[in-house]
Short mmCIF file of C-alpha atoms in Angstrom, two decimals:
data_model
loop_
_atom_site.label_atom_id
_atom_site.label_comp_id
_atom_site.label_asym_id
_atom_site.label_seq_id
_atom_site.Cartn_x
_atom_site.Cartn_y
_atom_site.Cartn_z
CA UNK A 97 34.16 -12.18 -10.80
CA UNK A 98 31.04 -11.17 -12.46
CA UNK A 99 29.27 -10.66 -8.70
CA UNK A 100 31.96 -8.77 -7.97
CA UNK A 101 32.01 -6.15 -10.90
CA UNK A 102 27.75 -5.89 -10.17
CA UNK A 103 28.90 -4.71 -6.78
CA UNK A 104 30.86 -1.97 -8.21
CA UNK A 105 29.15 -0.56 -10.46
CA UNK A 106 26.22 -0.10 -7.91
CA UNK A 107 28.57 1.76 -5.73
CA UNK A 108 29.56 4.07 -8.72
CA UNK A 109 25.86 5.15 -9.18
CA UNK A 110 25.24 8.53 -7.36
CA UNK A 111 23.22 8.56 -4.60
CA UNK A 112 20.33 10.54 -5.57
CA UNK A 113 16.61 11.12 -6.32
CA UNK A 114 14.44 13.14 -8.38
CA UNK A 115 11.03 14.50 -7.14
CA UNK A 116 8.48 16.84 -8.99
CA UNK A 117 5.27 17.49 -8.30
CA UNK A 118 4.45 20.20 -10.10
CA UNK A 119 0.57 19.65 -10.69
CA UNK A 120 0.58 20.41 -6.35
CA UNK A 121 3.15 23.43 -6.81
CA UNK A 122 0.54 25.48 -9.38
CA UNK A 123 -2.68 24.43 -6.95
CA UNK A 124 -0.71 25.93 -4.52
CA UNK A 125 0.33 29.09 -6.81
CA UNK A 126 -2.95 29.77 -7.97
CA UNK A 127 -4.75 29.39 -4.56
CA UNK A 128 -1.83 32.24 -3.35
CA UNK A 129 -2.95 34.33 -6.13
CA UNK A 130 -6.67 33.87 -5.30
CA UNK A 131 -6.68 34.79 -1.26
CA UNK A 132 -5.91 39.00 -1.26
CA UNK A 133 -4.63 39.21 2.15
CA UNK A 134 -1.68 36.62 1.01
CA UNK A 135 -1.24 39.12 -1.82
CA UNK A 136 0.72 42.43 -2.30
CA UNK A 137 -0.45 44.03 -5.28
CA UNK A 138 -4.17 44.85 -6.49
CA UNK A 139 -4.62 45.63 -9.68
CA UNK A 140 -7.92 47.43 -10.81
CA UNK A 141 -8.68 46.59 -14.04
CA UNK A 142 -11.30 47.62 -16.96
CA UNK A 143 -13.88 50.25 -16.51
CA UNK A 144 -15.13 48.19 -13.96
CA UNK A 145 -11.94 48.63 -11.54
CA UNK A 146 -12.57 44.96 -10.71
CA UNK A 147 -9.57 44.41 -8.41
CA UNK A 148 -7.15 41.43 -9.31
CA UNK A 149 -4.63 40.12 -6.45
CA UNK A 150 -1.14 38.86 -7.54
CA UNK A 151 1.99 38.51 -6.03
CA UNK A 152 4.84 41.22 -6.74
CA UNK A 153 7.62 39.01 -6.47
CA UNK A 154 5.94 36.35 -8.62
CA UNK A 155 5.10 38.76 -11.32
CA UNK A 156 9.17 40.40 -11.19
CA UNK A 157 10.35 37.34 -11.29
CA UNK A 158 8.19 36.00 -14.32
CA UNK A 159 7.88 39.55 -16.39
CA UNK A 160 10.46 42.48 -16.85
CA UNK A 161 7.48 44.45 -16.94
CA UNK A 162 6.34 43.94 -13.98
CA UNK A 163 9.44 44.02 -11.98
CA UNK A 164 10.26 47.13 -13.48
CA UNK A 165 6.59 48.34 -12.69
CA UNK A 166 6.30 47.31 -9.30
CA UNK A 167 10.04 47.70 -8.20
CA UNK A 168 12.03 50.28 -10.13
CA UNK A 169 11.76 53.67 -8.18
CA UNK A 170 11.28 56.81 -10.42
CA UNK A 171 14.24 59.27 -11.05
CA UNK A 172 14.30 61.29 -8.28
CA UNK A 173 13.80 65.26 -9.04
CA UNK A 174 16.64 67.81 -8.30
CA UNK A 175 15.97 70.01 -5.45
CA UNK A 176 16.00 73.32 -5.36
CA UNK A 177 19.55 74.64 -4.04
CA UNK A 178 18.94 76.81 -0.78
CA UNK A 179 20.16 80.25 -0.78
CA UNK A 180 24.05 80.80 0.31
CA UNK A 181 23.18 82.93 3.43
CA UNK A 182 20.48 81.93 5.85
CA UNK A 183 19.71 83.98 9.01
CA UNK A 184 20.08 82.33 12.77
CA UNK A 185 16.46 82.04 12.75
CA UNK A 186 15.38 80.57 9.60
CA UNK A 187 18.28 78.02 10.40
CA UNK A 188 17.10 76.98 14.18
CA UNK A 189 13.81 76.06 12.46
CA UNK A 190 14.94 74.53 9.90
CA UNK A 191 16.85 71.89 11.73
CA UNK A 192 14.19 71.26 14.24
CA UNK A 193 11.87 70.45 11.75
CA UNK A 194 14.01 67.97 9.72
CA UNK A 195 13.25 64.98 12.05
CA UNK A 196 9.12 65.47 11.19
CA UNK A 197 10.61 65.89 7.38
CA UNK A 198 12.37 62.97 7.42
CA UNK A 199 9.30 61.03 8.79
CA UNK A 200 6.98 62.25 6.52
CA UNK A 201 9.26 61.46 3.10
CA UNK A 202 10.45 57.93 4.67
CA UNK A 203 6.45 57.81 4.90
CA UNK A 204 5.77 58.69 1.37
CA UNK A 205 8.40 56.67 -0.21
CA UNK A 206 7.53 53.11 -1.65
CA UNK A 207 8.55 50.42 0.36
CA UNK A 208 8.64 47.03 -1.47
CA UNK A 209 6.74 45.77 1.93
CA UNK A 210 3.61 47.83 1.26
CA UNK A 211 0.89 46.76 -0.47
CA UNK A 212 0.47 48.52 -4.03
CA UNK A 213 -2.75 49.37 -6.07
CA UNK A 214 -2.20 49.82 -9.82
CA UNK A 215 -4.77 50.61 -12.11
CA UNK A 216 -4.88 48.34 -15.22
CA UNK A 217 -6.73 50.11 -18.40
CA UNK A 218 -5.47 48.64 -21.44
CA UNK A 219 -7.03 44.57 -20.71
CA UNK A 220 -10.67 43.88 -19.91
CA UNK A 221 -10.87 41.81 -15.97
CA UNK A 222 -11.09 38.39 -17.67
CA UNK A 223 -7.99 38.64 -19.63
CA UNK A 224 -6.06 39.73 -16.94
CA UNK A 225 -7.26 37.83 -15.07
CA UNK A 226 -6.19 34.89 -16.90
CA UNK A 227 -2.45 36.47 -17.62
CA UNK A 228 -1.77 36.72 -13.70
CA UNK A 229 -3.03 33.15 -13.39
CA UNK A 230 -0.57 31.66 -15.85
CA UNK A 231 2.34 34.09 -14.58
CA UNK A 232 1.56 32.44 -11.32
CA UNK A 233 0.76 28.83 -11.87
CA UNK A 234 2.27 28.02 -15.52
CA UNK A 235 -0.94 27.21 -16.95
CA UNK A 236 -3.78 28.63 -17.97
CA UNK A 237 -6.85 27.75 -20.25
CA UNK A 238 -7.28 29.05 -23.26
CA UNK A 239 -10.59 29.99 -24.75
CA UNK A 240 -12.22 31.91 -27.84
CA UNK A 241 -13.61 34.98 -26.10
CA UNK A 242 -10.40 36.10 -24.27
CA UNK A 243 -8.22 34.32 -26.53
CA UNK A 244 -6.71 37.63 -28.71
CA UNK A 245 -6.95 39.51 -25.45
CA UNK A 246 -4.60 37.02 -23.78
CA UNK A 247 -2.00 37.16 -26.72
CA UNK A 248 -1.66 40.54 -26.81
CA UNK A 249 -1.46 41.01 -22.95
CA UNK A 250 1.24 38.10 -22.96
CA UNK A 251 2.93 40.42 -26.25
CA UNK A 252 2.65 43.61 -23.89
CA UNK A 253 4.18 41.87 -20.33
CA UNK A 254 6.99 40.08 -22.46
CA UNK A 255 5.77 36.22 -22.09
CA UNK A 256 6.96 35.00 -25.15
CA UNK A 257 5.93 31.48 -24.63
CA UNK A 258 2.35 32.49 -23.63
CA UNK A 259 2.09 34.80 -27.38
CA UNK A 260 3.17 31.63 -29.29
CA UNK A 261 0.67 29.48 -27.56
CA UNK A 262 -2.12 31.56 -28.36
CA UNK A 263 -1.25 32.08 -31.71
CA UNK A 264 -0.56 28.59 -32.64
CA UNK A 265 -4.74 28.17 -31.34
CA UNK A 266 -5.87 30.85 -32.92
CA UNK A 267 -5.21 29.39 -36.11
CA UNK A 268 -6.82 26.14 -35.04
CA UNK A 269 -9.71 27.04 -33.29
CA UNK A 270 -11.16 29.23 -36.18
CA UNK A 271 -14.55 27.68 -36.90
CA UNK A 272 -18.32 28.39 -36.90
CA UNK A 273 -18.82 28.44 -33.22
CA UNK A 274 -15.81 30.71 -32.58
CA UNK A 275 -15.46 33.33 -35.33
CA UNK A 276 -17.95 35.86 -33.85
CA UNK A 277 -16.52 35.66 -30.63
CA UNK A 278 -13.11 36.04 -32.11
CA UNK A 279 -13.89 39.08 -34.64
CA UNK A 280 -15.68 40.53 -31.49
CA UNK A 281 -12.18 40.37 -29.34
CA UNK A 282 -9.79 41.71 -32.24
CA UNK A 283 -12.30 44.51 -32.04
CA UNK A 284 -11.31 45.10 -28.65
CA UNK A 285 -7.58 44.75 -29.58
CA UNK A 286 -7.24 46.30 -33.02
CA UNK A 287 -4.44 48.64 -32.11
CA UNK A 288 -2.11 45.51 -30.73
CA UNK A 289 0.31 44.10 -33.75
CA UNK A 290 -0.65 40.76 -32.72
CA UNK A 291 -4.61 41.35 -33.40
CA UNK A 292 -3.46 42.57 -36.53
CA UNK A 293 -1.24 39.48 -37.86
CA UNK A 294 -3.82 37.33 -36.97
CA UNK A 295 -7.01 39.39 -37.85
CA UNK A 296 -6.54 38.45 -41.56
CA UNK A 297 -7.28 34.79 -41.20
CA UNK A 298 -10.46 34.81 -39.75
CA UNK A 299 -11.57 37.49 -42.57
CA UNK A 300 -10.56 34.68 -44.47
CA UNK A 301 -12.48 32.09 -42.84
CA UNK A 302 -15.54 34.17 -42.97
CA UNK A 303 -14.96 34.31 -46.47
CA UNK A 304 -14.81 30.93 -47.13
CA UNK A 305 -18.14 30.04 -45.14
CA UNK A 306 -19.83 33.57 -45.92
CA UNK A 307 -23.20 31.83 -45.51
CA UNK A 308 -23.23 29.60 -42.28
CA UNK A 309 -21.12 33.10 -40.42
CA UNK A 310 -23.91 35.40 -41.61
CA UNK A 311 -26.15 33.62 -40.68
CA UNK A 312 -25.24 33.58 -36.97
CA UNK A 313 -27.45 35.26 -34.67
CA UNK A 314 -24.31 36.50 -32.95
CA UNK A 315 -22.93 37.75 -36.23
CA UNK A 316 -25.48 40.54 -36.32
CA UNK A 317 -24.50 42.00 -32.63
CA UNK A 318 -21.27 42.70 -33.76
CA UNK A 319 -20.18 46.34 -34.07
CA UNK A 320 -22.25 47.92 -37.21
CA UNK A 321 -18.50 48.93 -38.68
CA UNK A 322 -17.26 45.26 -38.98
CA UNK A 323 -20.87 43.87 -39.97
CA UNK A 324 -20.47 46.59 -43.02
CA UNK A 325 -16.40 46.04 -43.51
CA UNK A 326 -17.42 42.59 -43.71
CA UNK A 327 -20.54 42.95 -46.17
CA UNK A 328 -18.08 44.85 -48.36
CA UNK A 329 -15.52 42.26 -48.64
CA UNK A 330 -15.32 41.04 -52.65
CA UNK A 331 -14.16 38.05 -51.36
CA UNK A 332 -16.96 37.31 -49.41
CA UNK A 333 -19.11 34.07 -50.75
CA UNK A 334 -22.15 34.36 -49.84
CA UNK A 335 -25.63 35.00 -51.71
CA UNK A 336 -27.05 38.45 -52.27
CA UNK A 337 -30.29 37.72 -50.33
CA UNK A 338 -28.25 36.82 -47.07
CA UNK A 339 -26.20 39.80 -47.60
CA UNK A 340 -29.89 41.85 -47.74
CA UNK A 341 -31.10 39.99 -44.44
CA UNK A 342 -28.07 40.81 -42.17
CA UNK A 343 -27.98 44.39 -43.47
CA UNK A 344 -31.79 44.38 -42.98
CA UNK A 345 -31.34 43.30 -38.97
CA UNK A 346 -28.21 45.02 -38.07
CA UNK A 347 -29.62 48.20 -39.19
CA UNK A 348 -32.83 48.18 -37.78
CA UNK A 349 -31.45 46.91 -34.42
CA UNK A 350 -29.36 49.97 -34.39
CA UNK A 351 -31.92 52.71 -35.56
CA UNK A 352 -34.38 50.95 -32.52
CA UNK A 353 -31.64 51.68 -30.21
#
């Protein structure tokens, strides 16, 4: 009896298997996103125009922003109504040339099969970079330097998960080695909300190690403006003769230039 009720209850398990290999499916993604002719949208980004490949689908699928971007057509303009009464002439040529029209607006209408440049002004190359990497793989490494520029991109093209993850490591990689790099990037950013929600803790920090950040030789290549915003803070601990040093530097650094 036992063997019996074993039997059955093997037959009533369904018949299937789970695979994932997801690891292989973002390889693949990002080496898509890395080889242009396998692309269909170039974005030229920063001052630079340093061109960025992506996919348009990918991105539409992944951001709102995007699809509306790349795939919602503009309103289209009213047209001019022609006057009631045309003469035989002016009507022969007009219908003789409406086949050439016809070609030459089918010709200048987007097609989502052609290839689009977009120019990209608001994110420096890396950060974008990095954005269209994670839309197309899933993953994407975080880092200091780019970190506030990634946020706020992320904040701007509506990926959610993306914003929280960089905030959650802004707040934890806020130490010696990263402030300058960090105060240098929400610089950049300043007029995003999420530079600004963040900006206040790493004034904070600074505060709380006034010496060791001043002290940086990076600290003193940062905009004058924030070097003196900085120098002005009350809360600021950190001795008077520092204070005199990095006001010394930055200043004369700027009146060389």
């Amino acid at each position: 009896m036992p063997e019996v009720m074993a039997a059955v209850e093997l037959l009533d398990e369904p018949d299937l298997s789970t695979f994932e290999n997801k690891t292989g499916l973002a390889e693949d993604m990002k080496f898509l996103a890395s080889m242009p002719e396998l692309c269909d949208v170039t974005f030229l980004v920063g001052d630079t125009r340093e061109p960025v490949c992506a996919v348009k689908a990918v991105l539409a699928a992944r951001s709102r922003v995007f699809h509306k971007m790349l795939y919602q057509a503009p309103s289209p303009q009213r047209k001019k109504e022609a006057p009631p009464k045309e003469n035989k002439l002016r009507l022969f040529l007009k219908r003789s040339s409406e086949p050439l029209l016809n070609l030459q607006n089918a010709a200048a209408q987007p097609s989502s099969n052609q290839h689009h440049t977009l120019i990209i002004e608001e994110f420096e190359p890396d950060v974008f970079r990095q954005l269209i990497e994670y839309i197309h793989t899933g993953c994407v490494t975080l880092q200091p330097r780019t970190l506030l520029g990634v946020m706020n991109a992320a904040d701007y093209y509506g990926l959610d998960e993306l914003r929280r993850a960089c905030a959650g490591f802004v707040q934890c990689c806020i130490n010696v080695d990263t402030v300058c790099a960090l105060l240098a990037s929400a610089e950049r950013y300043i007029q995003y909300k999420c530079t600004k929600s963040l900006v206040q803790k790493v004034l904070e920090f600074v505060d709380e190690h006034g010496n060791e950040v001043l002290n940086l030789g990076s600290f003193t290549l940062l905009p004058q403006h924030v070097v003196r915003l900085i120098l002005a803070r009350e809360e600021l601990r950190a001795d008077e003769f520092t204070k005199f040093q990095v006001t010394t530097i930055t200043f004369n650094e700027s009146n060389s230039h």
